[in-house]
Coordinates of C-alpha atoms in Angstrom, one line a residue:
Chain D
M28 CA 37.8 -22.1 -12.8
S29 CA 34.6 -23.7 -11.7
R30 CA 33.0 -20.6 -11.3
Y31 CA 33.7 -19.8 -14.9
L32 CA 32.5 -23.3 -15.7
A33 CA 29.2 -22.4 -13.8
R34 CA 28.9 -19.2 -15.6
Y35 CA 29.5 -21.1 -18.9
L36 CA 26.6 -23.3 -18.2
V37 CA 24.4 -20.3 -17.2
S38 CA 25.0 -18.6 -20.2
R39 CA 24.2 -21.7 -22.3
C40 CA 20.9 -21.4 -20.5
F41 CA 20.7 -17.6 -21.1
S42 CA 21.8 -17.7 -24.7
S43 CA 18.8 -19.2 -25.7
V44 CA 16.7 -17.3 -23.3
S45 CA 14.0 -16.6 -25.8
S46 CA 13.4 -20.3 -26.3
R47 CA 13.8 -21.1 -22.6
P48 CA 11.4 -18.6 -20.9
L49 CA 11.5 -18.0 -17.4
H50 CA 8.2 -19.0 -15.9
V51 CA 7.1 -16.9 -12.8
C52 CA 4.0 -17.3 -10.8
I53 CA 2.8 -14.7 -8.3
V54 CA 0.3 -15.6 -5.6
G55 CA -1.7 -12.5 -4.8
S56 CA -2.8 -9.6 -6.9
G57 CA -2.4 -6.6 -4.6
P58 CA 0.3 -4.1 -4.7
A59 CA 3.0 -6.4 -3.7
G60 CA 2.1 -8.8 -6.4
F61 CA 1.8 -6.2 -9.1
Y62 CA 4.8 -4.3 -8.3
T63 CA 6.8 -7.6 -8.3
A64 CA 5.3 -8.5 -11.9
D65 CA 6.0 -5.2 -13.1
K66 CA 9.7 -5.5 -12.1
V67 CA 10.1 -9.0 -13.0
L68 CA 8.9 -8.4 -16.7
K69 CA 11.0 -5.2 -17.0
A70 CA 14.2 -7.2 -15.7
H71 CA 13.7 -10.4 -17.7
E72 CA 12.9 -10.4 -21.4
G73 CA 12.1 -14.1 -21.4
A74 CA 9.8 -13.9 -18.2
H75 CA 6.3 -14.9 -18.4
V76 CA 4.4 -14.1 -15.2
D77 CA 1.1 -15.5 -14.1
I78 CA -0.7 -13.8 -11.3
I79 CA -3.3 -15.7 -9.3
D80 CA -5.7 -14.4 -6.6
R81 CA -8.3 -16.3 -4.7
L82 CA -10.7 -13.5 -5.6
P83 CA -12.5 -13.0 -9.1
T84 CA -11.3 -9.1 -8.7
P85 CA -7.6 -8.4 -8.7
F86 CA -5.9 -5.4 -6.7
G87 CA -6.2 -6.8 -3.1
L88 CA -6.3 -4.2 -0.6
V89 CA -6.5 -1.3 -3.1
R90 CA -9.9 -2.5 -4.0
S91 CA -11.1 -3.9 -0.6
G92 CA -9.1 -2.0 1.9
V93 CA -8.7 1.7 0.7
A94 CA -11.6 3.6 2.2
P95 CA -14.3 4.6 -0.3
D96 CA -13.7 8.1 0.4
H97 CA -10.1 8.2 -0.7
P98 CA -10.5 7.6 -4.4
E99 CA -7.1 9.2 -5.5
T100 CA -5.3 6.4 -3.4
K101 CA -6.8 3.9 -5.9
I102 CA -5.2 5.3 -8.9
A103 CA -2.3 2.8 -8.6
I104 CA -4.9 0.4 -10.1
N105 CA -4.0 2.1 -13.6
Q106 CA -0.5 1.0 -13.4
F107 CA -1.5 -2.5 -12.1
S108 CA -3.9 -2.9 -15.1
R109 CA -1.2 -2.0 -17.5
V110 CA 1.1 -4.8 -15.9
A111 CA -1.8 -7.3 -16.2
Q112 CA -2.5 -6.4 -19.9
H113 CA 1.3 -6.8 -20.8
E114 CA 1.7 -9.5 -23.4
R115 CA 3.8 -11.7 -21.0
C116 CA 1.6 -11.5 -18.1
S117 CA -1.5 -13.0 -17.2
F118 CA -4.0 -12.8 -14.3
Y119 CA -6.2 -15.6 -13.0
G120 CA -8.7 -15.0 -10.5
N121 CA -10.9 -17.3 -8.6
V122 CA -7.8 -19.6 -8.1
K123 CA -7.0 -20.5 -4.4
L124 CA -3.8 -21.8 -3.2
G125 CA -4.4 -24.5 -0.9
S126 CA -7.7 -25.4 -2.1
D127 CA -7.5 -25.6 -6.0
L128 CA -3.8 -26.4 -6.0
L129 CA -1.0 -27.0 -3.8
L130 CA 2.2 -24.9 -3.2
S131 CA 4.4 -28.1 -4.2
E132 CA 2.4 -28.4 -7.6
L133 CA 3.0 -24.5 -8.2
R134 CA 6.8 -25.0 -7.6
D135 CA 6.7 -27.9 -9.9
L136 CA 5.2 -25.9 -12.7
Y137 CA 7.3 -22.6 -12.4
H138 CA 10.8 -21.4 -12.1
V139 CA 10.1 -18.9 -9.6
V140 CA 7.1 -18.6 -7.2
V141 CA 6.4 -15.4 -5.3
L142 CA 4.0 -15.5 -2.5
A143 CA 2.3 -12.0 -2.1
Y144 CA -0.9 -13.1 -0.6
G145 CA -0.8 -10.5 2.2
A146 CA -2.3 -10.8 5.8
E147 CA -6.0 -11.9 5.8
S148 CA -6.3 -12.5 9.5
D149 CA -6.2 -10.5 12.7
K150 CA -4.2 -10.1 15.8
D151 CA -6.3 -11.1 18.9
L152 CA -6.3 -9.4 22.2
G153 CA -6.6 -12.7 24.1
I154 CA -8.9 -10.9 26.7
P155 CA -12.2 -12.2 28.1
G156 CA -15.4 -11.4 26.1
E157 CA -13.6 -11.1 22.9
S158 CA -16.0 -13.6 21.3
L159 CA -19.0 -11.4 22.3
S160 CA -21.2 -10.5 19.2
G161 CA -20.8 -6.9 18.2
I162 CA -17.1 -7.2 18.5
Y163 CA -15.4 -7.3 14.9
S164 CA -11.8 -6.9 13.6
A165 CA -11.5 -3.7 11.6
R166 CA -10.8 -5.8 8.8
E167 CA -14.0 -7.3 8.7
F168 CA -15.7 -4.1 8.9
V169 CA -13.5 -2.6 6.2
W170 CA -14.2 -5.6 3.9
W171 CA -18.0 -5.0 4.7
Y172 CA -18.1 -1.6 3.7
N173 CA -15.8 -2.2 0.7
G174 CA -18.2 -5.0 -0.7
H175 CA -15.7 -7.9 -0.2
P176 CA -17.8 -11.0 -1.1
D177 CA -16.8 -12.8 2.0
Y178 CA -18.1 -10.1 4.4
S179 CA -21.0 -8.8 2.5
S180 CA -23.4 -10.4 5.0
L181 CA -21.6 -9.4 8.1
K182 CA -24.6 -7.1 9.0
P183 CA -22.9 -5.1 12.0
D184 CA -25.8 -3.7 14.1
L185 CA -25.4 0.2 14.0
K186 CA -28.8 0.8 15.8
R187 CA -28.1 -0.4 19.1
S188 CA -26.7 2.6 20.7
D189 CA -24.9 6.0 20.0
T190 CA -21.6 4.9 20.8
A191 CA -18.7 2.8 18.9
V192 CA -15.4 1.9 20.3
I193 CA -12.4 1.4 18.2
L194 CA -9.4 -0.2 19.6
G195 CA -6.2 1.1 18.1
Q196 CA -5.1 4.5 16.4
G197 CA -3.6 3.4 13.2
N198 CA -4.7 4.7 9.9
V199 CA -7.1 1.7 9.7
A200 CA -8.8 2.9 12.9
L201 CA -9.1 6.4 11.4
D202 CA -10.7 5.1 8.2
V203 CA -13.3 3.3 10.4
A204 CA -14.0 6.1 12.6
R205 CA -14.4 8.3 9.4
I206 CA -16.9 6.0 7.8
L207 CA -18.9 5.7 10.8
L208 CA -18.8 9.5 11.4
R209 CA -19.2 11.1 8.0
P210 CA -22.4 12.4 6.7
T211 CA -23.9 9.6 4.7
T212 CA -24.8 12.2 2.1
E213 CA -20.9 12.5 1.5
L214 CA -20.5 8.8 1.3
A215 CA -23.4 8.2 -1.1
S216 CA -21.3 9.3 -4.1
T217 CA -18.4 7.0 -3.3
D218 CA -18.0 3.5 -4.2
I219 CA -19.1 2.2 -0.8
A220 CA -21.2 -1.0 -0.9
R221 CA -24.8 -0.4 -1.1
H222 CA -25.6 -2.4 1.9
A223 CA -23.2 -0.4 4.0
L224 CA -24.5 2.8 2.9
S225 CA -28.1 1.6 3.9
A226 CA -26.8 0.7 7.3
L227 CA -24.9 3.8 7.8
E228 CA -27.9 5.8 6.8
E229 CA -30.0 4.3 9.6
S230 CA -27.1 4.1 12.1
S231 CA -27.5 5.8 15.6
I232 CA -23.7 5.9 16.2
R233 CA -22.9 9.4 17.0
K234 CA -19.9 9.0 19.3
V235 CA -16.6 7.2 18.4
Y236 CA -13.9 6.5 20.9
L237 CA -10.3 5.7 19.4
I238 CA -8.4 3.8 22.1
G239 CA -4.6 3.8 22.3
R240 CA -2.6 2.0 25.0
R241 CA 0.1 4.5 24.6
G242 CA 0.2 8.4 24.0
P243 CA -0.1 10.8 21.3
V244 CA 3.6 10.6 20.6
Q245 CA 3.2 6.9 19.8
A246 CA 0.3 6.9 17.8
A247 CA 0.3 5.0 14.6
L248 CA -1.6 7.2 12.5
T249 CA -0.2 9.5 9.8
A250 CA -0.5 13.3 9.3
K251 CA -2.5 13.3 6.2
E252 CA -5.2 11.1 7.6
L253 CA -5.2 12.8 11.0
R254 CA -5.6 16.3 9.2
E255 CA -8.3 14.8 7.1
V256 CA -10.5 13.7 10.2
L257 CA -9.8 16.8 12.0
G258 CA -11.2 18.8 9.1
I259 CA -14.6 17.0 8.8
K260 CA -17.5 19.3 9.1
N261 CA -19.5 19.2 12.2
L262 CA -17.5 16.9 14.0
Q263 CA -16.2 17.5 17.5
I264 CA -12.7 16.3 18.4
R265 CA -12.1 15.5 22.0
I266 CA -8.8 15.0 23.3
K267 CA -7.7 15.5 27.1
E268 CA -5.0 18.1 27.9
T269 CA -3.5 15.9 30.3
D270 CA -2.9 13.3 27.8
L271 CA -0.9 15.6 25.9
S272 CA 2.0 16.3 28.4
V273 CA 5.3 14.8 27.1
T274 CA 8.2 13.3 29.0
P275 CA 11.8 13.5 28.1
A276 CA 11.6 10.1 26.3
D277 CA 8.8 11.4 24.4
E278 CA 10.9 14.3 23.3
E279 CA 13.6 12.0 22.2
E280 CA 11.1 10.1 20.2
M281 CA 10.0 13.1 18.6
K282 CA 13.5 14.3 17.8
N283 CA 14.3 11.2 15.9
S284 CA 11.0 11.4 13.8
R285 CA 9.8 14.3 12.0
A286 CA 6.5 12.4 11.4
R287 CA 5.7 11.8 15.1
K288 CA 6.5 15.5 15.9
R289 CA 4.1 16.8 13.3
I290 CA 1.3 14.5 14.5
Y291 CA 1.9 15.5 18.1
E292 CA 1.6 19.1 16.9
L293 CA -1.6 18.3 15.2
L294 CA -3.2 16.6 18.1
S295 CA -2.2 19.4 20.4
K296 CA -3.7 22.0 18.1
A297 CA -6.9 19.9 17.9
A298 CA -7.2 19.6 21.6
A299 CA -6.7 23.5 22.0
A300 CA -9.3 24.2 19.4
A301 CA -11.8 21.5 21.0
R302 CA -11.3 23.5 24.3
T303 CA -12.7 26.7 22.8
S304 CA -15.5 25.1 20.8
E305 CA -18.9 24.9 22.4
A306 CA -20.4 21.6 22.9
D307 CA -23.2 21.1 20.5
P308 CA -25.4 18.0 21.2
D309 CA -26.3 17.6 17.7
Q310 CA -22.7 17.2 16.6
R311 CA -21.0 14.1 16.2
E312 CA -18.0 13.4 18.4
L313 CA -14.5 11.8 17.9
H314 CA -12.8 11.1 21.2
F315 CA -9.1 10.3 21.2
V316 CA -8.4 8.3 24.3
F317 CA -4.8 7.6 25.2
F318 CA -3.1 5.6 27.9
C319 CA -5.8 3.0 28.3
Q320 CA -5.7 -0.6 27.2
P321 CA -8.6 -3.0 27.1
D322 CA -8.9 -5.5 30.1
R323 CA -12.1 -7.1 29.2
F324 CA -15.2 -6.7 27.3
L325 CA -18.6 -6.3 29.2
E326 CA -21.7 -8.3 28.4
S327 CA -25.0 -6.8 28.1
D328 CA -27.6 -7.9 30.5
E329 CA -30.6 -7.5 28.2
R330 CA -29.1 -9.2 25.3
R331 CA -26.9 -12.1 26.4
G332 CA -24.0 -12.7 24.2
H333 CA -23.7 -9.4 22.9
V334 CA -21.1 -6.8 23.9
S335 CA -22.2 -3.6 26.1
G336 CA -18.9 -2.0 26.9
V337 CA -15.3 -2.2 27.2
N338 CA -13.4 -2.3 30.7
L339 CA -10.2 -0.2 30.2
E340 CA -7.0 -0.1 32.3
K341 CA -5.2 3.3 32.5
T342 CA -1.6 2.9 31.5
I343 CA 1.8 4.7 31.9
L344 CA 4.7 4.3 29.6
E345 CA 8.1 2.6 30.5
S346 CA 11.3 2.8 28.6
V347 CA 12.7 -0.5 27.3
G348 CA 15.8 0.7 25.8
S349 CA 16.8 2.1 22.2
G350 CA 14.1 4.8 22.6
K351 CA 11.2 2.6 22.8
Q352 CA 8.4 2.9 25.4
I353 CA 5.8 0.4 26.1
A354 CA 2.4 0.5 28.0
V355 CA 2.2 -1.0 31.6
G356 CA -0.8 -1.2 33.4
T357 CA -1.6 1.1 36.6
G358 CA -4.4 -1.1 38.1
E359 CA -6.8 2.0 37.6
F360 CA -9.9 1.0 35.6
E361 CA -12.6 2.8 33.8
D362 CA -15.6 1.5 31.6
I363 CA -16.9 2.9 28.4
N364 CA -20.3 1.7 27.2
C365 CA -20.9 0.9 23.6
S366 CA -22.6 -1.6 21.4
I367 CA -20.0 -2.1 18.7
V368 CA -16.4 -2.6 19.1
L369 CA -13.8 -2.7 16.3
K370 CA -10.5 -3.8 16.8
A371 CA -7.9 -2.3 14.7
I372 CA -4.8 -3.7 16.3
G373 CA -3.1 -5.2 13.1
Y374 CA -3.5 -7.7 10.6
K375 CA -1.7 -11.3 10.6
S376 CA -0.8 -13.5 7.8
V377 CA -2.3 -16.9 7.2
P378 CA 0.2 -20.0 7.1
I379 CA -0.4 -22.6 4.5
N380 CA 0.8 -26.4 4.3
G381 CA 4.3 -26.7 3.1
L382 CA 5.3 -23.2 3.7
P383 CA 7.8 -22.2 6.6
F384 CA 6.1 -19.6 8.9
D385 CA 7.2 -17.6 11.9
H386 CA 4.0 -17.7 14.0
K387 CA 5.6 -15.2 16.5
K388 CA 6.0 -12.5 14.0
G389 CA 3.0 -13.8 11.9
V390 CA 5.4 -13.8 8.7
V391 CA 7.1 -16.2 6.4
P392 CA 10.9 -16.2 7.4
N393 CA 13.0 -14.8 4.7
V394 CA 16.1 -13.1 3.7
R395 CA 15.7 -10.3 1.4
G396 CA 12.5 -12.0 -0.1
R397 CA 14.1 -15.5 -0.3
V398 CA 12.1 -17.9 1.8
V399 CA 14.2 -19.4 4.7
S400 CA 13.7 -23.2 5.2
Q401 CA 16.0 -23.3 8.4
T402 CA 18.4 -21.3 10.4
S403 CA 21.2 -22.7 12.1
G404 CA 23.4 -19.9 13.8
D405 CA 24.2 -17.2 11.2
I406 CA 23.5 -19.4 8.2
S407 CA 20.0 -19.5 6.7
Q408 CA 19.0 -22.3 4.2
T409 CA 16.6 -21.1 1.6
E410 CA 14.1 -22.6 -0.5
T411 CA 15.0 -22.7 -4.4
G412 CA 12.8 -20.6 -6.2
L413 CA 10.5 -19.6 -3.4
Y414 CA 10.1 -16.1 -2.6
V415 CA 7.8 -13.6 -0.6
C416 CA 6.8 -10.0 -1.2
G417 CA 4.8 -7.5 0.8
W418 CA 2.9 -7.9 4.1
L419 CA 3.6 -11.7 4.1
K420 CA 7.4 -10.9 4.0
R421 CA 7.5 -7.7 6.2
G422 CA 4.5 -7.9 8.4
P423 CA 1.5 -5.8 8.0
V424 CA 3.1 -2.4 7.9
G425 CA 3.6 0.5 5.4
I426 CA 1.6 2.0 2.7
I427 CA 0.9 0.9 -0.9
A428 CA 4.3 2.6 -2.3
T429 CA 6.2 0.6 0.3
N430 CA 5.7 -2.4 -1.7
L431 CA 7.5 -0.6 -4.5
Y432 CA 11.0 -1.2 -2.6
C433 CA 9.8 -4.5 -1.3
A434 CA 9.3 -5.6 -4.8
E435 CA 12.8 -4.4 -5.7
E436 CA 14.5 -6.2 -3.1
T437 CA 12.6 -9.6 -3.8
V438 CA 13.2 -9.2 -7.6
G439 CA 16.9 -8.3 -6.9
S440 CA 17.1 -11.8 -5.2
I441 CA 15.4 -13.6 -7.7
S442 CA 17.5 -11.9 -10.6
E443 CA 20.9 -12.9 -8.4
D444 CA 19.5 -16.7 -8.1
I445 CA 18.7 -16.6 -12.0
E446 CA 22.2 -15.8 -12.6
E447 CA 23.4 -18.7 -10.2
G448 CA 21.1 -20.9 -12.4
V449 CA 17.6 -21.4 -11.0
C450 CA 16.2 -21.6 -14.5
N451 CA 18.0 -24.6 -15.5
S452 CA 15.2 -27.1 -15.6
S453 CA 12.4 -26.8 -17.9
K454 CA 9.1 -26.0 -16.5
A455 CA 5.6 -26.1 -17.8
G456 CA 4.5 -22.7 -16.7
S457 CA 1.1 -21.4 -17.7
K458 CA 0.3 -24.4 -19.9
G459 CA 0.9 -26.7 -17.1
L460 CA -1.3 -24.4 -14.9
M461 CA -4.1 -24.1 -17.3
Q462 CA -3.9 -28.0 -17.6
L463 CA -4.1 -28.4 -14.0
L464 CA -7.0 -26.0 -13.3
E465 CA -9.1 -27.7 -16.2
K466 CA -8.5 -31.1 -14.6
R467 CA -10.0 -29.8 -11.4
K468 CA -12.8 -27.7 -13.0
V469 CA -11.8 -24.4 -11.5
K470 CA -13.7 -21.5 -13.1
K471 CA -10.6 -19.2 -13.5
V472 CA -11.5 -15.5 -14.0
E473 CA -9.0 -13.8 -16.6
F474 CA -8.3 -9.9 -16.8
S475 CA -10.9 -9.8 -19.4
G476 CA -13.5 -11.2 -17.0
W477 CA -12.5 -8.6 -14.4
E478 CA -12.9 -5.9 -17.2
K479 CA -16.5 -7.3 -17.4
I480 CA -17.0 -7.0 -13.7
D481 CA -15.3 -3.5 -13.9
D482 CA -17.7 -2.4 -16.8
K483 CA -20.8 -3.5 -15.0
E484 CA -20.0 -1.9 -11.9
K485 CA -19.3 1.2 -13.6
Q486 CA -22.4 1.1 -15.4
M487 CA -24.5 0.4 -12.2
G488 CA -22.6 3.2 -10.7
I489 CA -23.6 5.8 -13.3
E490 CA -27.3 5.3 -12.4
K491 CA -26.4 6.1 -8.7
N492 CA -24.0 8.9 -9.3
K493 CA -21.2 6.9 -7.8
P494 CA -17.9 5.8 -9.6
R495 CA -19.1 2.3 -9.2
E496 CA -21.7 0.0 -7.7
K497 CA -19.8 -2.9 -6.5
L498 CA -20.9 -6.5 -7.0
V499 CA -20.7 -7.9 -3.5
T500 CA -21.5 -11.5 -4.0
W501 CA -19.5 -14.6 -5.3
G502 CA -22.4 -15.5 -7.5
D503 CA -22.7 -11.9 -8.9
L504 CA -18.9 -11.6 -9.5
L505 CA -18.6 -14.8 -11.3
A506 CA -21.7 -14.4 -13.4
A507 CA -20.6 -11.0 -14.6
A508 CA -17.0 -12.4 -15.4
A509 CA -18.4 -15.0 -17.3
N510 CA -20.8 -12.8 -19.4
Chain W
M69 CA 34.3 -14.1 -23.4
L70 CA 31.1 -15.8 -22.2
G71 CA 31.7 -14.9 -18.8
H72 CA 32.3 -11.3 -19.6
R73 CA 28.8 -11.3 -21.6
I74 CA 27.1 -12.9 -18.7
S75 CA 28.6 -10.6 -16.1
R76 CA 27.5 -7.5 -18.2
F77 CA 24.1 -9.0 -18.7
G78 CA 24.0 -9.7 -15.0
S79 CA 25.0 -6.5 -14.0
T80 CA 22.7 -4.6 -16.3
I81 CA 19.8 -6.5 -14.4
V82 CA 21.1 -5.7 -11.0
K83 CA 22.0 -2.0 -12.1
Q84 CA 18.4 -1.7 -13.4
L85 CA 17.1 -2.4 -10.1
A86 CA 19.1 0.0 -8.2
R87 CA 17.8 3.4 -7.6
E88 CA 20.5 6.1 -7.6
G89 CA 20.6 8.6 -10.3
Y90 CA 21.4 12.2 -10.8
I91 CA 19.8 14.9 -12.9
S92 CA 21.6 17.9 -14.1
T93 CA 20.0 20.7 -16.1
Y94 CA 21.1 23.4 -18.6
G95 CA 19.5 26.7 -18.5
R96 CA 16.5 27.5 -16.3
R97 CA 14.8 24.7 -14.7
N98 CA 11.3 24.9 -14.1
L99 CA 9.5 22.5 -11.8
Q100 CA 5.9 23.1 -11.5
R101 CA 2.8 21.8 -9.7
S102 CA 2.7 18.1 -9.6
Y103 CA -0.5 17.9 -11.1
G104 CA 1.0 18.1 -14.7
H105 CA -0.8 21.1 -15.8
Y106 CA 0.6 23.3 -18.6
L107 CA 1.1 26.9 -17.1
P108 CA 2.1 29.5 -19.5
S109 CA 5.5 31.0 -19.9
L110 CA 7.2 32.4 -16.6
P111 CA 9.0 30.2 -14.3
V112 CA 6.5 28.9 -12.1
V113 CA 7.6 28.2 -8.3
P114 CA 7.7 24.5 -8.1
R115 CA 5.3 22.7 -6.0
Q116 CA 6.8 19.1 -6.0
A117 CA 7.7 17.7 -2.6
R118 CA 11.7 18.3 -2.5
T119 CA 14.7 18.2 0.0
S120 CA 18.0 19.6 -0.6
Q121 CA 20.2 17.5 -2.3
E122 CA 19.8 17.1 -6.0
A123 CA 19.2 13.3 -6.8
W124 CA 16.5 11.6 -8.7
F125 CA 15.5 7.9 -7.9
L126 CA 15.7 6.9 -11.3
K127 CA 15.0 3.5 -13.0
S128 CA 15.9 3.7 -16.7
H129 CA 16.3 0.7 -18.6
K130 CA 15.9 -1.0 -22.1
F131 CA 12.9 -2.9 -21.2
C132 CA 10.6 -0.1 -20.3
T133 CA 7.1 -1.0 -21.0
S134 CA 5.3 2.1 -19.5
S135 CA 2.8 3.5 -21.7
T136 CA 2.8 7.0 -22.0
T137 CA 0.1 9.3 -23.4
S138 CA 1.8 11.0 -26.1
S139 CA 0.2 14.4 -26.1
E140 CA 1.1 17.2 -28.2
N141 CA 3.8 19.3 -27.0
G142 CA 1.6 22.5 -27.3
D143 CA 1.8 25.1 -29.9
E144 CA 4.9 26.7 -31.2
E145 CA 4.6 29.5 -29.1
T146 CA 5.2 27.4 -25.7
E147 CA 8.7 28.0 -25.1
K148 CA 10.6 24.7 -24.4
I149 CA 13.6 24.1 -22.3
T150 CA 16.1 21.3 -22.2
I151 CA 16.0 18.9 -19.1
I152 CA 18.7 16.2 -19.1
F153 CA 17.9 13.1 -17.2
V154 CA 21.0 11.3 -16.3
D155 CA 20.1 7.7 -15.4
K156 CA 22.0 5.4 -12.9
D157 CA 24.4 4.0 -15.7
G158 CA 25.4 7.7 -16.1
E159 CA 23.7 8.1 -19.6
E160 CA 22.5 11.5 -20.3
I161 CA 19.3 11.8 -21.9
P162 CA 18.2 15.4 -22.9
V163 CA 14.6 16.1 -23.6
K164 CA 12.8 19.1 -24.9
V165 CA 9.8 20.0 -22.6
P166 CA 7.4 23.1 -22.6
I167 CA 7.8 25.6 -19.7
G168 CA 5.5 24.6 -17.0
M169 CA 5.4 20.7 -17.5
S170 CA 6.1 18.8 -14.5
V171 CA 9.3 16.9 -14.5
L172 CA 7.4 13.6 -13.8
E173 CA 5.3 14.2 -16.9
A174 CA 8.3 15.1 -18.7
A175 CA 10.0 11.8 -17.9
H176 CA 6.8 9.8 -18.7
E177 CA 6.4 11.6 -22.2
N178 CA 9.8 10.9 -23.1
D179 CA 9.8 7.0 -22.0
I180 CA 12.0 7.7 -19.0
D181 CA 10.8 5.4 -16.3
L182 CA 10.1 7.4 -13.1
E183 CA 7.9 6.1 -10.3
G184 CA 4.7 7.8 -10.0
A185 CA 2.3 5.6 -8.1
C186 CA -0.6 8.1 -7.7
E187 CA -0.2 9.7 -11.1
A188 CA 0.4 13.2 -9.8
S189 CA -2.3 13.5 -7.2
L190 CA -0.2 14.0 -4.2
A191 CA -1.4 10.8 -2.6
C192 CA 2.2 9.3 -2.4
S193 CA 5.8 10.2 -2.1
T194 CA 7.4 8.1 -4.9
C195 CA 8.3 11.1 -7.2
H196 CA 9.7 13.1 -4.5
V197 CA 12.9 15.1 -5.6
I198 CA 16.0 16.1 -3.9
V199 CA 17.2 19.6 -4.9
M200 CA 20.9 19.7 -4.7
D201 CA 21.6 23.4 -5.4
T202 CA 21.1 25.4 -2.4
E203 CA 20.6 28.3 -4.4
Y204 CA 17.9 27.0 -6.4
Y205 CA 16.3 25.3 -3.3
N206 CA 16.1 28.5 -1.7
K207 CA 14.1 30.1 -4.7
L208 CA 11.4 27.6 -3.8
E209 CA 8.5 28.1 -1.7
E210 CA 8.3 26.1 1.6
P211 CA 6.6 22.7 1.1
T212 CA 2.9 22.8 1.8
D213 CA 1.4 20.7 4.7
E214 CA 0.0 18.2 2.2
E215 CA 3.5 17.9 0.6
N216 CA 5.1 17.5 4.0
D217 CA 2.6 14.8 4.9
M218 CA 3.6 12.8 1.8
L219 CA 7.3 13.4 2.7
D220 CA 6.9 11.9 6.0
L221 CA 6.4 8.7 4.5
A222 CA 8.9 9.1 1.9
F223 CA 11.6 6.5 1.3
G224 CA 15.1 7.9 1.2
L225 CA 13.9 11.2 3.0
T226 CA 17.0 13.6 3.5
E227 CA 17.2 16.7 5.8
T228 CA 17.3 20.2 4.3

């Protein structure tokens, strides 16, 4: 009976849904943010969605993470733009959660707050020498060549030696290797940042080592990306035959995953082809090094404070149950000399005040997207009206499309909660946000501002035969948006 | 009475977020290269990524806001066939499409909400199909390496 009463009350709330809009704020305008916005708008006629982002430009990693030579992967931006232009949706860039406004303030203004701000930090190795200069996280390097305004002045030194070491063998590692080794004539017609193109044109890097602590069967990269790098002209691939021997545990892993099996086969074919090809000193080289984990970084004698190599420990694999194998050190070491190291071992999310955070996993604790405030036994208590989506929810894994399903789950939870009466109180929504931002003199960038940036970049690109020439400083971006 | 209305409204919301759906067709069914190009007349061997069961991940609902470029449906000579999209509520939506048009494009041109994040450039797997009829499946060519690469990452992949 009381359930019927509850539904009656909720229906009263719903019966005038057009006069009681659902105010939703999404923090983060990458794929997770936009897919969430799209689904909320479609599921709820009365929903008004505001998407905020700390950058003046939207689209998150689609703009700043996807490699310049992968333009087809950026097509998703078209769908995101349509969402941003929806009459019940607004984008506000240059608005930073934590500095310009607090999470508690957002929750006061909106019925539903969805945090989709991704993972803007990095996993650490925690080994000696990690703070030597010349060692960067792949994230920093990717943001540098993609013109992210926070990293335009990174100035990585690519002229010190001919060797770069990349730790990790996922798709980000491959991206970075490819950008380092691709002929710059090919890069010149992409949307790569100008400062990066110049640096790469003068780069002396000719050898790149991709180091993985486990074997080819466990490599995190995917087939399409591997196929692409194996097909680059004038690039020699080097893989040790001995690294390709598989154990029964490996066979089991491959049996359970068609992706792993196909990747292993690709690597085997590449190793065989490499064996028969002649070594050409002019060619660039990509070495896949398996079963090695970094023990410490070596410091240069001539240039104190700068990295000169990596000390690697050979590993073997040990089964830890449920088909998983981990790398274990053997006590045998070897050095690789290099002048630049890129750590592509995974991203990590950044916690903010007032937000529950699982520091071990690097994510916000949640149940199907609902943020969990505390757990006792089997019962999780969730925060009302607070949700997560994307990497902040799942960890930094998956592709752009993974966020489609992630957003569906989160929006499903939101819809269930709305039925239970989350929208009871009246909230100020956009109006409240505008008042707050004005009071704090925040120079927000609306979607029309981004469109001005977009037009300017495309215009500048035409002159250089590039799809766009990115604006790479905060000043330039904000100026173009305000034009 | 009110309870009933709420539960129907609520269930509509929930169903809209579910992903199961089925497709059935009348007559010949011609799936075509996932680039959405028009090819003339004869049944073109489909090039879309596929597996063996016939099910569409379909999200068809009332608040569809996808904008579709309404291109002309070709001249009168382009033969048209009927495709019936069956959404997750079981509602059948027959549409007439010219032979050679991809199913993804056919859906979008008729305001049927089908995910296609990379807009048919073979850079994702959100529009991947499951072909349920073994006979038809056997008429198809093997998936290319590029299609298989995308299928590796597909959600809800099933074995042939």
